[in-house]
Coordinates of C-alpha atoms and ligand atoms in Angstrom, one line a residue:
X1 CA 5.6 -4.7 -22.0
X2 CA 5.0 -7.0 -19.4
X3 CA 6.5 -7.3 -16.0
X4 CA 5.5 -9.6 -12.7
X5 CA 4.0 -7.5 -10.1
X6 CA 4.0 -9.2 -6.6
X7 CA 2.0 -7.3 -3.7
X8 CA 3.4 -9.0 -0.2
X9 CA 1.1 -7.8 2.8
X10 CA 0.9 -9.1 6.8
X11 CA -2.3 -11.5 6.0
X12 CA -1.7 -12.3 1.8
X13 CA 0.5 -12.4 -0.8
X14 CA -0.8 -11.5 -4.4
X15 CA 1.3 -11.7 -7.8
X16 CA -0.1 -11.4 -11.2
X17 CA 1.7 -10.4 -14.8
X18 CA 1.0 -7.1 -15.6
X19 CA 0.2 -5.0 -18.9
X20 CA 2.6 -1.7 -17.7
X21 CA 1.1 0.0 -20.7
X22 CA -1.9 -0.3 -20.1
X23 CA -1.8 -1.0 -16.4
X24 CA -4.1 -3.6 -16.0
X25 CA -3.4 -7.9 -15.1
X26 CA -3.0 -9.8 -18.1
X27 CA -3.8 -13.1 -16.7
X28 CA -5.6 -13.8 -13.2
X29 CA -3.9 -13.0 -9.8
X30 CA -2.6 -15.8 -7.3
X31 CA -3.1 -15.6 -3.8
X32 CA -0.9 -17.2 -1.1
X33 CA -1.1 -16.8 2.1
X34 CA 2.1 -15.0 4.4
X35 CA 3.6 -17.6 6.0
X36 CA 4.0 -17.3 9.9
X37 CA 6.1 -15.6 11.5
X38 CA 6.5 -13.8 7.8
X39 CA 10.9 -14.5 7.7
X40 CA 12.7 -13.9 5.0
X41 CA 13.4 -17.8 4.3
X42 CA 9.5 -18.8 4.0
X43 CA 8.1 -15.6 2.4
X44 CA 10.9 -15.9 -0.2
X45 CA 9.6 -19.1 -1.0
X46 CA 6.2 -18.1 -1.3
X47 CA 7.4 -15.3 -3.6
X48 CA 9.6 -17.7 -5.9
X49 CA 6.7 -19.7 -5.6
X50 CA 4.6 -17.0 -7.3
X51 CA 6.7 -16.7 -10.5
X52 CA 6.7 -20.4 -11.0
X53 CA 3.3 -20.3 -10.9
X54 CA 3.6 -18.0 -14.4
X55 CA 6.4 -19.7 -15.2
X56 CA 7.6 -16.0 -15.3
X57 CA 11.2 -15.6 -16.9
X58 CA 10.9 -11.4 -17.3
X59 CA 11.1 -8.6 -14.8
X60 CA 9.8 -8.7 -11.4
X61 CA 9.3 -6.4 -8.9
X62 CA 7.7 -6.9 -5.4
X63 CA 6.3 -4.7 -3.3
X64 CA 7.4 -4.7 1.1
X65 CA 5.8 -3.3 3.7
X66 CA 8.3 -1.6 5.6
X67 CA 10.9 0.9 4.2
X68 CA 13.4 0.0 1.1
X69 CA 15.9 1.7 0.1
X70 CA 18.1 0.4 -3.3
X71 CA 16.5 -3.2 -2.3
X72 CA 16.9 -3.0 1.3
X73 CA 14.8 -3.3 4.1
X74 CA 15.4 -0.8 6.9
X75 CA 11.6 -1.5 8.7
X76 CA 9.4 -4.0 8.7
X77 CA 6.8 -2.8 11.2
X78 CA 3.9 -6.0 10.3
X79 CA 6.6 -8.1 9.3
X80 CA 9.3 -10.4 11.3
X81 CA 12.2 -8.2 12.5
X82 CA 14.5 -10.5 10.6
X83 CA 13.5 -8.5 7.7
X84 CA 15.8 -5.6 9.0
X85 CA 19.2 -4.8 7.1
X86 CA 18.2 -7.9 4.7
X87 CA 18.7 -7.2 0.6
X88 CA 15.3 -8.1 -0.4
X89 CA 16.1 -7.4 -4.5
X90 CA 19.0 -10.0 -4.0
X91 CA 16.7 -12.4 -2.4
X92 CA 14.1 -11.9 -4.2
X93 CA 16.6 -13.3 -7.2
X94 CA 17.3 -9.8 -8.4
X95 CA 13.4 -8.6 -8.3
X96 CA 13.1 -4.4 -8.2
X97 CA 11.8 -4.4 -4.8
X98 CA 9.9 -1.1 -2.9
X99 CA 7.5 0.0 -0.2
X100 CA 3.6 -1.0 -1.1
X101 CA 2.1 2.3 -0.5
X102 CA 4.5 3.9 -2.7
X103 CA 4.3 1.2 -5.3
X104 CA 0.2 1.2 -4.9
X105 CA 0.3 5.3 -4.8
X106 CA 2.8 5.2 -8.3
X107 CA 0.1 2.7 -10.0
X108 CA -3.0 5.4 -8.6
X109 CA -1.0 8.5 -10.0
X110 CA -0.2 6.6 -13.7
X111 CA -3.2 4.7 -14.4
X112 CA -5.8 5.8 -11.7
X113 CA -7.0 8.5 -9.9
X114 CA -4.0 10.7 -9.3
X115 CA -3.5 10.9 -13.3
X116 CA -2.7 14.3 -14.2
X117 CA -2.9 15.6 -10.9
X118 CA -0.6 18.4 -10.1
X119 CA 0.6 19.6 -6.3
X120 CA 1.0 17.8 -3.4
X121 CA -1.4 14.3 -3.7
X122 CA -1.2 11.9 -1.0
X123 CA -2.2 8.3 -1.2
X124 CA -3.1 6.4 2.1
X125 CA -3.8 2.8 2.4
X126 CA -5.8 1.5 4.9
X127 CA -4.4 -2.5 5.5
X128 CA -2.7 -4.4 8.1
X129 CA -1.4 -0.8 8.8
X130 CA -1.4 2.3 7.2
X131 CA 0.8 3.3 4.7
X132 CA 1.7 6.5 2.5
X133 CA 2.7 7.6 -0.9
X134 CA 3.5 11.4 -0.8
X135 CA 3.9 12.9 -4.8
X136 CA 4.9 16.4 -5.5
X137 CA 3.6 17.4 -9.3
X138 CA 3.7 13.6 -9.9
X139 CA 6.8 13.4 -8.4
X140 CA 7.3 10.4 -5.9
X141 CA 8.9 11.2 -2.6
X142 CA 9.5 7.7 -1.5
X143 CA 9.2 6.0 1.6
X144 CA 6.8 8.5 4.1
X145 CA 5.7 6.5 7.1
X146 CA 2.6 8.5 7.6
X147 CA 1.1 5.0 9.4
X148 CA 3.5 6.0 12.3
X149 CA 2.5 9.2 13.2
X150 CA 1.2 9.5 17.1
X151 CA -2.3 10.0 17.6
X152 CA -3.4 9.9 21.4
X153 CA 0.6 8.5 22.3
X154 CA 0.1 5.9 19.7
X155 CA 1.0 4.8 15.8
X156 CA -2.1 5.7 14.2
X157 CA -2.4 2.7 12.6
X158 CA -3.2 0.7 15.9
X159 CA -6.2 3.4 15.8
X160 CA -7.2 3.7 12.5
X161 CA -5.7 0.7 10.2
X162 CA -8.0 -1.6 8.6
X163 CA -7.0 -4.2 10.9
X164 CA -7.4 -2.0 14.2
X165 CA -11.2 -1.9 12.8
X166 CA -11.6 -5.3 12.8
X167 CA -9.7 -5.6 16.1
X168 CA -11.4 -3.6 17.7
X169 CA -15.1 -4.2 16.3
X170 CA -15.7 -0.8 15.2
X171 CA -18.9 0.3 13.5
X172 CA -18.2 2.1 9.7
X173 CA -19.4 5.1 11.5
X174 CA -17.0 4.8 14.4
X175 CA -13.8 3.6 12.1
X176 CA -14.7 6.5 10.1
X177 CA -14.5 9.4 13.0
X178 CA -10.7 8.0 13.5
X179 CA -10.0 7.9 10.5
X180 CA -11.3 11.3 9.6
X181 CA -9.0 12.6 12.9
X182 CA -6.5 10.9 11.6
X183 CA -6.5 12.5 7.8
X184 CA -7.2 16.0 9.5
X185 CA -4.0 15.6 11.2
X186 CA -2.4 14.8 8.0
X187 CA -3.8 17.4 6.2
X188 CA -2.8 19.9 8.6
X189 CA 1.0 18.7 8.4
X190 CA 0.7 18.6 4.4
X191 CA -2.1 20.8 2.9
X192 CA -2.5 18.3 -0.1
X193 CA -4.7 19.3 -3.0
X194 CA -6.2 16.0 -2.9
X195 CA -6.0 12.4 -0.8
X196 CA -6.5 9.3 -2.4
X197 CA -7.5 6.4 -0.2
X198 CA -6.2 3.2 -1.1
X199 CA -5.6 -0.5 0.5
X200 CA -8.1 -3.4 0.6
X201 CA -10.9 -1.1 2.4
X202 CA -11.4 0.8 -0.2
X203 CA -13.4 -1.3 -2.4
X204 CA -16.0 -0.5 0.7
X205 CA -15.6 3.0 0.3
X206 CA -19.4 4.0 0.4
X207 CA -19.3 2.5 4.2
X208 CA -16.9 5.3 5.0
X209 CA -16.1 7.9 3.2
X210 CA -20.1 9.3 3.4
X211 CA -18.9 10.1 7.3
X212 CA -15.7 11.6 6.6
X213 CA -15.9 15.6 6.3
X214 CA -12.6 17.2 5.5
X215 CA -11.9 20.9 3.7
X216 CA -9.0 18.5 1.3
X217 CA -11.2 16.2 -1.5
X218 CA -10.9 12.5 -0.1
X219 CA -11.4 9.8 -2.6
X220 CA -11.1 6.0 -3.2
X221 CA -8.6 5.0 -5.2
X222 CA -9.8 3.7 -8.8
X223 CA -6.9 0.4 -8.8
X224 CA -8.6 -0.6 -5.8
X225 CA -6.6 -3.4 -4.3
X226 CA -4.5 -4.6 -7.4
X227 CA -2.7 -1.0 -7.3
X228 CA 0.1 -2.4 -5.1
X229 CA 0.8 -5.5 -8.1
X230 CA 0.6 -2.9 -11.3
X231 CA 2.6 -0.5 -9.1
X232 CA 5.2 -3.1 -8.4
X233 CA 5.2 -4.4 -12.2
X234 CA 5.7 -1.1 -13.5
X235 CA 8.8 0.0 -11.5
X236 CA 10.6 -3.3 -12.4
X237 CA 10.2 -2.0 -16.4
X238 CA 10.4 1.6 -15.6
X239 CA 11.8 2.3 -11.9
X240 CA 10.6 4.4 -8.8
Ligands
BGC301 C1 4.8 0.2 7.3 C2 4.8 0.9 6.0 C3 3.8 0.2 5.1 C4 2.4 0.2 5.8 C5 1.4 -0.5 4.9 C6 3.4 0.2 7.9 O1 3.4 -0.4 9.1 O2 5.7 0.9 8.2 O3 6.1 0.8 5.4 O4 3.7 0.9 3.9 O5 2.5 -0.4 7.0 O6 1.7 -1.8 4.7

């Protein structure tokens, strides 16, 4: 069956129809930009936007940046704070609507890396922030904000984000040390069995991941970027 995935991130949003069986884009993405400031009013347009674009009548589900719960924003930490309290599934025209990482990290534990995987896998995605997909023998435990925890008295993603690498004009090898602090603090909190990272960056996985060293197997994930559309596709057919 297919369903609509639609990725929205703090620089793009990305929406493609997606094969849920076989977890893979059945026709070419699109690519809009976020609007700024990224409201409600103007991203919802870029999103309805989207599914006119594939003249899509089906389901839909979007991923969000922030925290969801049953179609709600409750953060929106890259986003406008008008986001807060809003019912993005009703906005969104009745879309299945939930947080990117956990979206991305569902797609990476059906289709990708994570397949099969048993224990406590953790899928980090290295963006405009950081986000995090915590799964328990498969089992999604949605909405982790592992991007916030503090790391010298800040969120670690204004250390170690994609975007705090390009900020702050960091060398692969230098990114890479905070980064690695960053997943050994992690992995002390969680002891996963394995950590998959995800996000735009990790199509450049062989800058980085040759300087990380950790005890827990660190790996890129195998969707690369287009985990956060196939993860959004397949809850709108099948749920969280
Ligand atoms: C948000 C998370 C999101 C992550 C990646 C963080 O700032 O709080 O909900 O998953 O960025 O976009």
């Amino acid at each position: 069956m297919d369903a609509l995935g639609i990725d929205i991130g703090g620089s793009g949003i990305k929406g493609a129809p997606v094969d849920v069986r076989a977890g893979e884009l059945s026709a070419e993405r699109l690519r809009v930009v976020t609007p700024r400031p990224a409201e409600p009013g103007p991203v919802a347009d870029a999103v309805a936007g989207i599914v006119r674009h594939f003249g899509w009548t089906g389901p839909v589900g979007v991923t969000f940046p922030g925290v969801v719960v049953d179609g709600v924003v409750r953060t929106a930490a890259n986003m406008h704070e008008a986001w807060v309290g809003v019912d993005a599934g009703a906005l969104f025209g009745g879309a299945t609507v939930l947080n990117d990482a956990d979206a991305a990290g569902t797609a990476e534990m059906t289709y990708g890396k994570g397949r099969g995987q048993r224990g406590v896998v953790l899928m980090l995605t290295f963006g405009t922030g950081i986000g995090s997909a915590l799964f328990v023998d498969g089992v999604l435990v949605p909405n982790t904000e592992l991007g916030h925890l503090k790391l010298h008295g800040a969120d670690a993603e204004h250390r170690a984000s994609d975007r705090a690498r390009e900020e702050h004009d960091l060398s692969w090898p230098d990114w890479a040390a905070r980064v690695e602090e960053y997943l050994r603090h992690v992995e002390m909190l969680f002891t996963p069995s394995l950590i998959v990272i995800g996000g735009g960056v990790s199509k450049k996985a062989d800058k980085f991941l040759p300087h990380i060293h950790l005890d827990t197997p660190v790996i890129p994930a195998a969707l690369r970027n287009q985990a956060g559309i196939i993860g959004a596709a397949r809850s709108a057919v099948h749920g969280e």
